[in-house]
Amino acid sequence: MAVREVDRPLYAIFQRFIHQCLIEDGSLLWSRENLWTLENLAILNEAIIQNADASKDRFEEKLRRQMEKYSPRLWGVLADIAYLYCIVPFAGAFGVENKKALIQFMLDQSRLPPPDSFKGELEDALQKGICHPGLNFLMKYRAFWFVLRFSKAVKEKSAEERKALFADYRKVQTLLDQCLEEFPKADRAYNMRSAMLYLGFPEQFERIVSQGDKKLLMEWFKKEFTQTLPEDPDEAIRIIRRTLEGQRGFPPSFDFYDPDIKKIWKDRITNNGPTHFPELLPQLLKILEYTRNLILYGPPGTGKTYLANQLALELVKKSLGNNAPEQDLEKYIQRVSFHQSYSYEDFIEGIRPTPEGKIQVVPGKFRQICQTAEQNRSQNYVLIIDEINRGNISKIFGELITLIEYDKRGKYPTRLTYSHEMFTVPLNLYIIGTMNTADRSIALLDIALRRRFAFFELMPDSSLLKDKDIKNEDGESVNLQALLDYLNRKITEHLGRDYQIGHSYFLNVNSPQSLFFVWNHAVYPLLREYYYSRPDQLQELLTTPNFSWTDSHWEDLSEENDLITFLGELSRLT
């Protein structure tokens, strides 16, 4: 294994912890205090693990309540554990001040004299760290529970047995795994277990503490070398290291997180699932039969464009036949997107230069489809106008806004502005618009447009995500229905119902990788846009009892496992 020179001070500190706290009964931070006794560890196991506080308060507040009736000296043990916990993450991932604050909280409760061993190398070590341990590492209770359970199991052995235990990394690994399995999967500190093995035995274990990363590395290796591996990930990674050093010529000191090596085995894969939409078609088809004009409106991601396309296909099938191939149906459907620069000349007709340098009147998309529909009255045609609210309706439709009304179609011809030809809107043309209410409220729409279109609201439907539970390698999960409900509840409180997030963002999510992609490249950028001038409210939205959101922390949130841990916490907030 790669013993990292930069980590040697941390190896030495962990050896001090083994000898002073686990083999002997002393302390890591106090040289003259006997704190790590079996009696004290038994009390702490009962107070903190057996009488767990299930409230949603911060870890420190729950700990304070759990320890109310016990001797303040026991906080000294917790201060040692806090220090051990704080040397695992890089300073950039956790923050040196945050590390010191956690340790100081424990010291303040202990009523012990200031720790005489904390200055010097112990304090300097807080500037270091071995890795980015993952967001679930911020769930401090897991690490504290695990260290307490393991330490008690060690202390139940004789002094000679304890010495023999730490002379054999396999025995330590076995005991750590036994203690880990005593907890439910959701409470297991996999990362703390791996960090302790690396710090105690860097010649045998890598600094890979993420279960997900271990699995990714093993999967890459199996595909690359078509070689079987043992089920034990740590043993498998030893084989991977030996193979890479022997067959690929990797240097003995290489680290799996070296940038050039990491990119080999840690590529992202996006997985797309099937698309689905609730059965609204019959209701909307009936509306279109009465009006010929329909606008689907709602927050982004509610499936407006998808449903508009489905409606268009159904309308064309109605006259062409249900067995017609989809490529044939598309010939009867025209699509256009409105924007601020879109004009009457683009939509109806305008004067355009020809390649020969002459000027001629050119029909726009609306006039083209109207003329085609007029020539084939037995067939339905559909015009889909995406983002209809982003255009200047009076400017685009001009004098023709009246002609699209159902009772005026084909009856009241109007002379066009440029060509001076008579023009009507045929009855067999259906107009379906979509409107994103996060851009513009329906109340601000042109009155003439509102009178001539039927409106149908599409709001987020989290029930479509009911059975979507995305799990990571650590056994944690996030229910997408609960997550969407939480986000939209808070967004409605902060910004209003028109800014909610639609269910379609998550419909195709069926793996940690696809959730990672959708959150980081669709949902989170949308939230940043919504809350551009409200950073405090964005922080409130994305803060859990175990994770206080900041931009710097978000940049460190680069693992699928971490994201599921975080989003799982969000989804459980009420």
Coordinates of C-alpha atoms in Angstrom, one line a residue:
M1 CA 0.0 0.0 0.0
A2 CA 1.1 3.6 -0.5
V3 CA 2.3 5.0 2.8
R4 CA 1.9 8.8 2.3
E5 CA 4.7 10.9 3.7
V6 CA 2.2 13.7 4.3
D7 CA 0.1 11.4 6.5
R8 CA 2.9 10.2 8.8
P9 CA 2.1 12.7 11.6
L10 CA -1.5 11.3 11.5
Y11 CA -0.3 7.7 11.7
A12 CA 1.7 8.6 14.8
I13 CA -1.2 10.2 16.5
F14 CA -3.4 7.2 15.8
Q15 CA -0.8 5.0 17.3
R16 CA -0.9 7.2 20.4
F17 CA -4.6 6.7 20.5
I18 CA -4.3 3.0 20.3
H19 CA -1.7 2.8 23.1
Q20 CA -3.0 5.5 25.5
C21 CA -6.7 5.0 25.1
L22 CA -7.3 1.4 23.9
I23 CA -4.5 -0.6 25.4
E24 CA -4.1 1.6 28.5
D25 CA -6.8 3.7 30.2
G26 CA -5.4 7.1 29.6
S27 CA -6.4 9.8 27.2
L28 CA -5.2 11.3 23.9
L29 CA -5.6 15.0 24.9
W30 CA -4.7 14.7 28.6
S31 CA -1.4 13.0 29.6
R32 CA -2.4 12.6 33.3
E33 CA -6.1 11.7 33.1
N34 CA -7.4 8.1 33.2
L35 CA -10.6 8.4 31.1
W36 CA -10.7 5.4 28.8
T37 CA -11.8 2.8 31.3
L38 CA -14.2 0.0 30.6
E39 CA -16.6 1.5 33.2
N40 CA -16.6 4.9 31.4
L41 CA -17.1 3.3 28.0
A42 CA -19.9 1.2 29.3
I43 CA -21.7 4.3 30.6
L44 CA -21.2 6.2 27.4
N45 CA -22.5 3.2 25.3
E46 CA -25.7 3.2 27.4
A47 CA -26.1 7.0 27.5
I48 CA -25.5 7.7 23.8
I49 CA -26.2 4.5 21.8
Q50 CA -28.8 2.6 23.9
N51 CA -30.7 5.7 24.8
A52 CA -30.3 7.3 21.3
D53 CA -32.0 10.7 20.8
A54 CA -34.2 10.5 17.6
S55 CA -35.0 14.2 17.5
K56 CA -33.9 16.4 14.6
D57 CA -31.9 18.7 16.8
R58 CA -28.2 19.3 16.1
F59 CA -25.8 16.6 17.2
E60 CA -24.3 18.7 20.0
E61 CA -27.7 19.6 21.5
K62 CA -28.8 15.9 21.5
L63 CA -25.5 14.9 23.1
R64 CA -25.9 17.5 25.8
R65 CA -29.3 16.2 26.7
Q66 CA -28.1 12.6 26.7
M67 CA -25.2 13.4 29.1
E68 CA -27.1 15.6 31.6
K69 CA -27.2 13.0 34.4
Y70 CA -23.7 11.7 34.0
S71 CA -20.3 12.9 35.3
P72 CA -18.8 15.8 33.3
R73 CA -15.5 13.8 33.1
L74 CA -17.0 11.5 30.6
W75 CA -17.0 14.4 28.2
G76 CA -13.2 14.0 28.1
V77 CA -13.7 10.7 26.3
L78 CA -16.0 12.4 23.8
A79 CA -13.4 15.1 23.3
D80 CA -10.8 12.5 22.4
I81 CA -13.3 10.9 20.0
A82 CA -14.0 14.3 18.5
Y83 CA -10.3 14.9 17.9
L84 CA -10.0 11.5 16.3
Y85 CA -13.0 12.2 14.1
C86 CA -11.5 15.6 13.1
I87 CA -8.2 14.3 11.8
V88 CA -9.9 12.2 9.1
P89 CA -11.4 14.9 6.7
F90 CA -9.2 17.4 4.8
A91 CA -9.3 20.8 6.3
G92 CA -11.0 22.1 3.1
A93 CA -13.8 19.5 3.4
F94 CA -14.7 20.3 7.1
G95 CA -12.9 23.5 8.0
V96 CA -10.2 23.9 10.6
E97 CA -12.4 26.3 12.6
N98 CA -15.3 23.8 12.5
K99 CA -12.9 21.0 13.8
K100 CA -11.7 23.2 16.7
A101 CA -15.2 24.3 17.5
L102 CA -16.4 20.6 17.8
I103 CA -13.5 19.7 20.1
Q104 CA -13.9 22.8 22.1
F105 CA -17.6 22.1 22.7
M106 CA -16.6 18.7 24.3
L107 CA -13.9 20.4 26.3
D108 CA -16.3 23.0 27.7
Q109 CA -18.6 20.3 29.0
S110 CA -15.9 18.3 30.6
R111 CA -14.9 20.7 33.4
L112 CA -11.4 19.2 33.1
P113 CA -8.3 21.3 33.0
P114 CA -7.2 22.5 29.6
P115 CA -5.7 19.5 27.7
D116 CA -1.9 19.5 28.1
S117 CA -1.4 17.4 25.0
F118 CA -3.5 19.5 22.6
K119 CA -0.9 22.1 21.6
G120 CA 1.9 21.4 19.1
E121 CA 1.6 18.4 16.8
L122 CA -2.0 17.5 17.8
E123 CA -3.2 21.0 17.0
D124 CA -1.2 21.1 13.8
A125 CA -2.7 17.8 12.7
L126 CA -6.1 19.4 12.4
Q127 CA -4.8 21.4 9.4
K128 CA -4.3 18.1 7.6
G129 CA -6.6 15.1 7.1
I130 CA -6.5 12.0 4.9
C131 CA -9.3 12.4 2.5
H132 CA -12.7 13.8 1.5
P133 CA -14.6 11.2 3.6
G134 CA -18.0 12.0 2.0
L135 CA -21.0 13.9 3.2
N136 CA -22.4 11.1 5.4
F137 CA -19.3 11.6 7.5
L138 CA -20.9 14.8 8.7
M139 CA -23.5 12.7 10.5
K140 CA -21.2 12.7 13.5
Y141 CA -23.3 10.4 15.6
R142 CA -22.4 7.4 13.4
A143 CA -18.7 7.9 14.0
F144 CA -19.1 8.5 17.7
W145 CA -21.3 5.4 18.1
F146 CA -18.9 3.3 16.2
V147 CA -15.8 4.4 18.1
L148 CA -17.6 3.9 21.4
R149 CA -18.8 0.4 20.5
F150 CA -15.4 -0.7 19.1
S151 CA -13.6 0.7 22.1
K152 CA -15.8 -1.0 24.6
A153 CA -15.3 -4.3 22.7
V154 CA -11.5 -3.8 22.9
K155 CA -11.6 -2.9 26.6
E156 CA -13.5 -6.1 27.4
K157 CA -10.3 -8.0 26.5
S158 CA -7.4 -8.4 28.9
A159 CA -4.3 -6.1 28.5
E160 CA -2.3 -8.9 26.8
E161 CA -5.2 -9.7 24.4
R162 CA -5.4 -6.0 23.5
K163 CA -1.7 -5.8 22.7
A164 CA -2.0 -9.0 20.6
L165 CA -5.1 -7.6 18.8
F166 CA -3.3 -4.5 17.5
A167 CA -0.4 -6.5 16.4
D168 CA -2.5 -8.2 13.7
Y169 CA -4.4 -6.0 11.3
R170 CA -6.7 -8.9 10.3
K171 CA -8.0 -9.3 13.9
V172 CA -8.6 -5.5 14.1
Q173 CA -10.5 -5.6 10.8
T174 CA -12.6 -8.5 12.0
L175 CA -13.5 -6.7 15.2
L176 CA -14.3 -3.5 13.5
D177 CA -16.6 -5.2 11.1
Q178 CA -18.3 -7.1 13.8
C179 CA -19.0 -3.8 15.7
L180 CA -20.2 -2.2 12.4
E181 CA -22.7 -5.0 11.8
E182 CA -24.3 -4.4 15.3
F183 CA -25.8 -1.2 13.9
P184 CA -28.6 -0.9 11.4
K185 CA -27.3 -0.2 7.9
A186 CA -28.5 3.4 8.0
D187 CA -26.4 4.0 11.1
R188 CA -23.2 2.3 10.1
A189 CA -20.0 4.5 10.0
Y190 CA -18.4 2.7 7.0
N191 CA -16.1 5.7 6.4
M192 CA -14.9 5.9 10.0
R193 CA -14.1 2.1 9.9
S194 CA -12.0 2.5 6.8
A195 CA -10.3 5.6 8.1
M196 CA -9.3 3.8 11.3
L197 CA -7.8 0.9 9.4
Y198 CA -5.8 3.2 7.1
L199 CA -4.5 5.3 10.0
G200 CA -3.6 2.2 12.0
F201 CA -2.2 0.0 9.2
P202 CA -1.3 2.2 6.2
E203 CA 0.9 -0.6 4.8
Q204 CA -2.3 -2.8 4.4
F205 CA -5.1 -0.4 3.7
E206 CA -5.8 2.4 1.3
R207 CA -7.1 5.8 2.2
I208 CA -10.3 5.0 0.2
V209 CA -13.0 5.4 2.9
S210 CA -16.0 5.6 0.5
Q211 CA -17.8 2.3 -0.1
G212 CA -19.0 3.6 -3.4
D213 CA -15.5 4.4 -4.5
K214 CA -14.3 0.9 -3.5
K215 CA -17.1 -0.7 -5.6
L216 CA -16.3 1.6 -8.6
L217 CA -12.6 0.7 -8.5
M218 CA -13.4 -3.0 -8.3
E219 CA -16.0 -2.8 -11.2
W220 CA -13.5 -0.9 -13.4
F221 CA -10.8 -3.5 -12.6
K222 CA -13.0 -6.5 -13.5
K223 CA -13.9 -5.0 -16.8
E224 CA -10.3 -3.9 -17.6
F225 CA -8.6 -7.1 -16.6
T226 CA -11.5 -9.7 -16.8
Q227 CA -10.2 -11.0 -13.4
T228 CA -12.2 -12.2 -10.5
L229 CA -11.7 -10.5 -7.1
P230 CA -12.5 -11.6 -3.5
E231 CA -15.6 -10.2 -1.9
D232 CA -13.7 -8.3 0.7
P233 CA -13.1 -4.9 -0.9
D234 CA -9.9 -4.2 1.1
E235 CA -8.4 -7.5 0.0
A236 CA -9.6 -6.9 -3.6
I237 CA -7.9 -3.5 -3.6
R238 CA -4.6 -5.0 -2.5
I239 CA -4.8 -7.3 -5.5
I240 CA -5.7 -4.4 -7.8
R241 CA -2.6 -2.4 -6.5
R242 CA -0.3 -5.4 -7.0
T243 CA -1.7 -5.9 -10.5
L244 CA -1.3 -2.3 -11.6
E245 CA 2.2 -2.2 -10.2
G246 CA 3.2 -5.4 -11.9
Q247 CA 1.3 -5.3 -15.3
R248 CA 0.9 -1.5 -15.9
G249 CA 4.1 -0.3 -14.3
F250 CA 2.5 2.0 -11.8
P251 CA 5.0 3.2 -9.2
P252 CA 4.8 1.6 -5.7
S253 CA 4.0 5.0 -4.2
F254 CA 1.0 5.7 -6.4
D255 CA -2.3 6.9 -4.9
F256 CA -5.7 5.9 -6.3
Y257 CA -6.8 9.5 -5.9
D258 CA -3.9 10.9 -8.0
P259 CA -5.7 12.9 -10.7
D260 CA -4.2 11.0 -13.6
I261 CA -5.2 7.6 -12.0
K262 CA -8.5 8.7 -10.5
K263 CA -9.9 9.6 -14.0
I264 CA -9.2 6.0 -15.2
W265 CA -11.5 4.3 -12.8
K266 CA -14.0 7.0 -11.7
D267 CA -15.7 8.0 -14.9
R268 CA -19.3 9.1 -14.6
I269 CA -22.2 7.1 -16.3
T270 CA -25.6 8.6 -16.7
N271 CA -28.6 6.3 -16.8
N272 CA -31.9 7.3 -18.4
G273 CA -35.1 5.6 -17.6
P274 CA -38.5 5.6 -19.2
T275 CA -40.7 8.7 -19.5
H276 CA -44.2 8.7 -18.0
F277 CA -47.1 11.1 -17.7
P278 CA -50.5 10.8 -15.9
E279 CA -53.5 10.0 -18.0
L280 CA -54.8 13.5 -18.9
L281 CA -55.1 13.1 -22.6
P282 CA -58.9 12.4 -22.8
Q283 CA -59.8 15.4 -20.7
L284 CA -57.5 17.7 -22.7
L285 CA -58.7 16.4 -26.1
K286 CA -62.2 17.2 -25.1
I287 CA -61.2 20.8 -24.2
L288 CA -59.5 21.1 -27.6
E289 CA -62.6 19.9 -29.4
Y290 CA -64.5 22.9 -27.9
T291 CA -61.8 25.6 -28.2
R292 CA -59.2 24.5 -30.7
N293 CA -56.7 26.6 -28.6
L294 CA -55.1 25.4 -25.4
I295 CA -52.3 26.6 -23.2
L296 CA -50.6 24.2 -20.7
Y297 CA -49.1 26.3 -17.9
G298 CA -47.2 25.6 -14.7
P299 CA -43.8 25.5 -13.1
P300 CA -40.8 24.1 -15.0
G301 CA -40.5 20.4 -15.2
T302 CA -44.2 19.5 -15.0
G303 CA -44.3 17.9 -18.5
K304 CA -45.9 20.7 -20.5
T305 CA -44.0 20.2 -23.7
Y306 CA -44.1 16.4 -23.4
L307 CA -47.9 16.5 -23.0
A308 CA -48.3 19.0 -25.8
N309 CA -46.5 16.6 -28.1
Q310 CA -48.6 13.7 -26.9
L311 CA -51.8 15.7 -27.6
A312 CA -50.6 16.6 -31.0
L313 CA -50.0 13.0 -31.9
E314 CA -53.4 11.9 -30.6
L315 CA -55.1 14.7 -32.7
V316 CA -53.4 13.6 -35.8
K317 CA -54.1 9.9 -35.2
K318 CA -57.7 10.8 -34.8
S319 CA -58.0 11.7 -38.5
L320 CA -55.1 9.7 -40.0
G321 CA -55.7 6.4 -38.1
N322 CA -54.2 4.8 -35.0
N323 CA -52.0 2.5 -37.0
A324 CA -50.1 5.3 -38.8
P325 CA -46.3 5.3 -38.2
E326 CA -45.1 8.2 -36.0
Q327 CA -42.9 9.6 -38.7
D328 CA -46.1 10.0 -40.8
L329 CA -47.8 11.8 -38.0
E330 CA -45.0 14.3 -37.6
K331 CA -45.8 15.7 -41.1
Y332 CA -49.0 17.3 -39.7
I333 CA -47.3 18.9 -36.7
Q334 CA -45.5 22.2 -36.7
R335 CA -43.4 23.5 -33.7
V336 CA -42.2 27.0 -32.9
S337 CA -40.8 28.7 -29.8
F338 CA -41.6 32.3 -29.0
H339 CA -39.0 34.7 -27.6
Q340 CA -38.5 38.4 -27.2
S341 CA -37.3 38.9 -30.8
Y342 CA -39.9 36.8 -32.4
S343 CA -42.1 38.9 -34.7
Y344 CA -45.2 39.1 -37.0
E345 CA -42.8 38.7 -39.9
D346 CA -41.5 35.4 -38.5
F347 CA -44.9 34.0 -37.6
I348 CA -47.4 35.4 -40.2
E349 CA -45.5 36.9 -43.2
G350 CA -42.7 39.3 -43.9
I351 CA -40.6 40.9 -46.5
R352 CA -37.4 39.0 -47.1
P353 CA -34.5 39.3 -49.6
T354 CA -34.0 36.6 -52.2
P355 CA -30.6 35.1 -53.2
E356 CA -31.1 37.1 -56.4
G357 CA -31.1 40.3 -54.5
K358 CA -34.9 41.0 -54.9
I359 CA -37.5 41.5 -52.2
Q360 CA -40.5 39.2 -51.7
V361 CA -43.2 38.4 -49.2
V362 CA -42.4 35.2 -47.4
P363 CA -45.0 33.3 -45.4
G364 CA -44.2 32.6 -41.7
K365 CA -44.8 29.3 -39.9
F366 CA -48.4 30.1 -38.9
R367 CA -49.5 31.1 -42.4
Q368 CA -47.7 28.0 -43.9
I369 CA -49.5 25.5 -41.7
C370 CA -52.8 27.3 -42.1
Q371 CA -52.5 27.1 -45.9
T372 CA -51.6 23.4 -45.7
A373 CA -54.5 22.7 -43.4
E374 CA -56.9 24.6 -45.6
Q375 CA -56.0 22.4 -48.6
N376 CA -56.6 19.2 -46.6
R377 CA -59.6 19.8 -44.4
S378 CA -60.2 16.1 -43.6
Q379 CA -56.9 15.9 -41.7
N380 CA -56.1 17.5 -38.3
Y381 CA -53.0 19.7 -38.1
V382 CA -51.4 21.0 -34.9
L383 CA -49.2 24.0 -34.1
I384 CA -47.3 23.7 -30.9
I385 CA -46.0 27.1 -29.5
D386 CA -43.5 26.5 -26.8
E387 CA -42.8 29.3 -24.3
I388 CA -45.8 31.2 -25.6
N389 CA -45.6 33.7 -22.8
R390 CA -42.0 34.8 -23.7
G391 CA -43.1 36.5 -26.9
N392 CA -45.0 39.8 -27.5
I393 CA -48.4 38.4 -28.4
S394 CA -49.8 41.6 -29.9
K395 CA -46.7 42.0 -32.0
I396 CA -46.6 38.4 -33.2
F397 CA -50.3 37.7 -34.0
G398 CA -51.2 41.2 -35.0
E399 CA -54.6 41.5 -36.6
L400 CA -55.0 37.7 -36.7
I401 CA -55.5 37.2 -33.0
T402 CA -59.3 37.4 -33.5
L403 CA -59.3 34.7 -36.3
I404 CA -58.0 31.9 -34.0
E405 CA -61.3 31.9 -32.0
Y406 CA -63.3 28.7 -32.6
D407 CA -66.5 30.5 -33.8
K408 CA -64.6 32.8 -36.2
R409 CA -62.5 30.2 -37.9
G410 CA -63.1 30.0 -41.7
K411 CA -65.8 32.7 -41.5
Y412 CA -64.2 36.1 -41.3
P413 CA -61.3 36.4 -43.7
T414 CA -58.8 39.2 -43.1
R415 CA -56.5 41.0 -45.5
L416 CA -52.8 40.4 -44.6
T417 CA -50.5 43.3 -44.1
Y418 CA -47.8 42.6 -46.6
S419 CA -49.2 40.3 -49.3
H420 CA -52.7 41.9 -49.1
E421 CA -54.2 38.4 -49.6
M422 CA -57.3 37.3 -47.8
F423 CA -56.6 34.9 -44.9
T424 CA -58.6 32.7 -42.5
V425 CA -57.6 30.2 -39.8
P426 CA -59.1 26.7 -40.7
L427 CA -61.1 24.7 -38.3
N428 CA -58.9 21.7 -38.6
L429 CA -55.9 23.5 -37.1
Y430 CA -55.3 23.0 -33.3
I431 CA -53.0 25.4 -31.4
I432 CA -51.3 24.2 -28.2
G433 CA -49.1 26.5 -26.2
T434 CA -46.9 25.9 -23.2
M435 CA -46.1 28.5 -20.6
N436 CA -43.6 28.4 -17.8
T437 CA -45.0 30.3 -14.8
A438 CA -41.6 30.8 -13.3
D439 CA -40.9 33.2 -16.1
R440 CA -44.2 35.0 -16.1
S441 CA -47.5 34.7 -14.2
I442 CA -50.6 33.9 -16.1
A443 CA -52.1 37.1 -14.6
L444 CA -49.6 39.1 -16.7
L445 CA -50.6 37.6 -20.0
D446 CA -52.1 39.7 -22.8
I447 CA -55.9 39.9 -22.2
A448 CA -56.6 39.2 -25.8
L449 CA -54.7 35.9 -25.6
R450 CA -56.4 34.9 -22.3
R451 CA -59.8 35.3 -23.9
R452 CA -59.0 33.1 -26.9
F453 CA -57.3 30.2 -25.2
A454 CA -58.4 27.6 -22.7
F455 CA -55.9 27.2 -19.9
F456 CA -54.9 24.0 -18.1
E457 CA -52.6 24.1 -15.1
L458 CA -49.9 21.4 -14.7
M459 CA -48.5 21.4 -11.2
P460 CA -45.8 19.0 -9.8
D461 CA -47.3 15.6 -9.1
S462 CA -45.0 13.9 -6.6
S463 CA -47.1 10.8 -6.5
L464 CA -45.5 9.8 -9.8
L465 CA -42.3 9.3 -7.8
K466 CA -43.9 7.3 -5.0
D467 CA -41.8 4.1 -5.4
K468 CA -38.6 5.8 -6.5
D469 CA -36.1 5.1 -3.7
I470 CA -32.5 5.6 -4.8
K471 CA -30.0 3.8 -2.6
N472 CA -26.2 4.2 -2.3
E473 CA -23.5 1.6 -1.4
D474 CA -23.8 2.5 2.3
G475 CA -27.4 1.4 2.5
E476 CA -28.7 5.0 2.6
S477 CA -31.6 6.1 0.4
V478 CA -33.6 9.0 -0.7
N479 CA -37.3 8.8 -1.6
L480 CA -37.7 11.2 -4.5
Q481 CA -41.4 11.8 -3.7
A482 CA -40.5 13.0 -0.2
L483 CA -37.6 15.1 -1.6
L484 CA -39.8 16.8 -4.2
D485 CA -42.5 17.5 -1.6
Y486 CA -39.9 19.1 0.8
L487 CA -38.3 21.3 -1.9
N488 CA -41.6 22.5 -3.2
R489 CA -43.0 23.2 0.2
K490 CA -40.0 25.5 1.1
I491 CA -40.0 27.1 -2.4
T492 CA -43.7 27.9 -2.1
E493 CA -43.0 29.6 1.3
H494 CA -40.1 31.6 -0.1
L495 CA -41.0 32.4 -3.6
G496 CA -44.6 31.3 -4.4
R497 CA -46.2 28.3 -6.0
D498 CA -45.3 29.3 -9.6
Y499 CA -41.6 28.5 -8.8
Q500 CA -42.0 24.9 -7.7
I501 CA -39.9 22.2 -9.3
G502 CA -41.7 19.7 -11.6
H503 CA -41.8 15.9 -11.2
S504 CA -40.4 15.3 -14.7
Y505 CA -36.9 16.3 -13.5
F506 CA -36.8 13.1 -11.5
L507 CA -38.9 10.7 -13.7
N508 CA -35.9 9.3 -15.4
V509 CA -33.8 8.9 -12.3
N510 CA -33.3 5.3 -11.4
S511 CA -29.7 5.1 -10.1
P512 CA -27.3 7.1 -8.0
Q513 CA -25.5 8.2 -11.2
S514 CA -28.6 9.5 -12.9
L515 CA -29.7 11.3 -9.7
F516 CA -26.2 12.9 -9.4
F517 CA -26.5 14.1 -13.0
V518 CA -30.0 15.5 -12.7
W519 CA -29.4 17.2 -9.4
N520 CA -26.1 18.8 -10.3
H521 CA -26.9 19.8 -13.9
A522 CA -30.6 20.6 -13.7
V523 CA -32.2 21.0 -10.3
Y524 CA -29.4 22.7 -8.4
P525 CA -28.7 25.3 -11.2
L526 CA -32.4 26.1 -11.2
L527 CA -32.4 26.6 -7.5
R528 CA -29.4 28.9 -7.8
E529 CA -31.2 30.9 -10.4
Y530 CA -34.4 31.1 -8.3
Y531 CA -32.5 32.2 -5.2
Y532 CA -29.9 34.4 -6.9
S533 CA -30.7 37.4 -4.7
R534 CA -31.7 35.4 -1.7
P535 CA -28.6 33.4 -0.6
D536 CA -29.8 33.1 3.0
Q537 CA -33.0 31.4 1.9
L538 CA -31.1 29.0 -0.3
Q539 CA -29.0 28.1 2.6
E540 CA -32.1 27.5 4.7
L541 CA -33.5 25.3 1.9
L542 CA -30.4 23.2 1.7
T543 CA -29.5 22.9 5.4
T544 CA -30.1 19.7 7.5
P545 CA -29.3 19.0 11.2
N546 CA -26.1 17.3 10.1
F547 CA -25.1 19.5 7.1
S548 CA -24.9 23.3 7.0
W549 CA -24.8 24.3 3.3
T550 CA -22.2 26.7 2.0
D551 CA -20.8 27.1 -1.5
S552 CA -17.5 25.6 -0.5
H553 CA -19.1 22.6 1.0
W554 CA -21.2 22.2 -2.1
E555 CA -18.1 22.0 -4.3
D556 CA -16.9 19.1 -2.2
L557 CA -20.2 17.3 -2.7
S558 CA -18.9 15.4 -5.7
E559 CA -19.9 11.8 -4.9
E560 CA -23.1 9.9 -5.6
N561 CA -23.0 8.4 -2.1
D562 CA -22.6 11.9 -0.6
L563 CA -25.5 13.3 -2.6
I564 CA -27.9 10.5 -1.6
T565 CA -26.9 11.0 2.1
F566 CA -27.6 14.7 1.8
L567 CA -30.8 14.5 -0.2
G568 CA -32.1 11.7 2.0
E569 CA -31.7 14.1 5.0
L570 CA -33.5 16.8 3.1
S571 CA -36.4 14.5 2.2
R572 CA -36.9 13.6 5.9
L573 CA -37.3 17.2 7.0
T574 CA -40.8 18.4 8.0

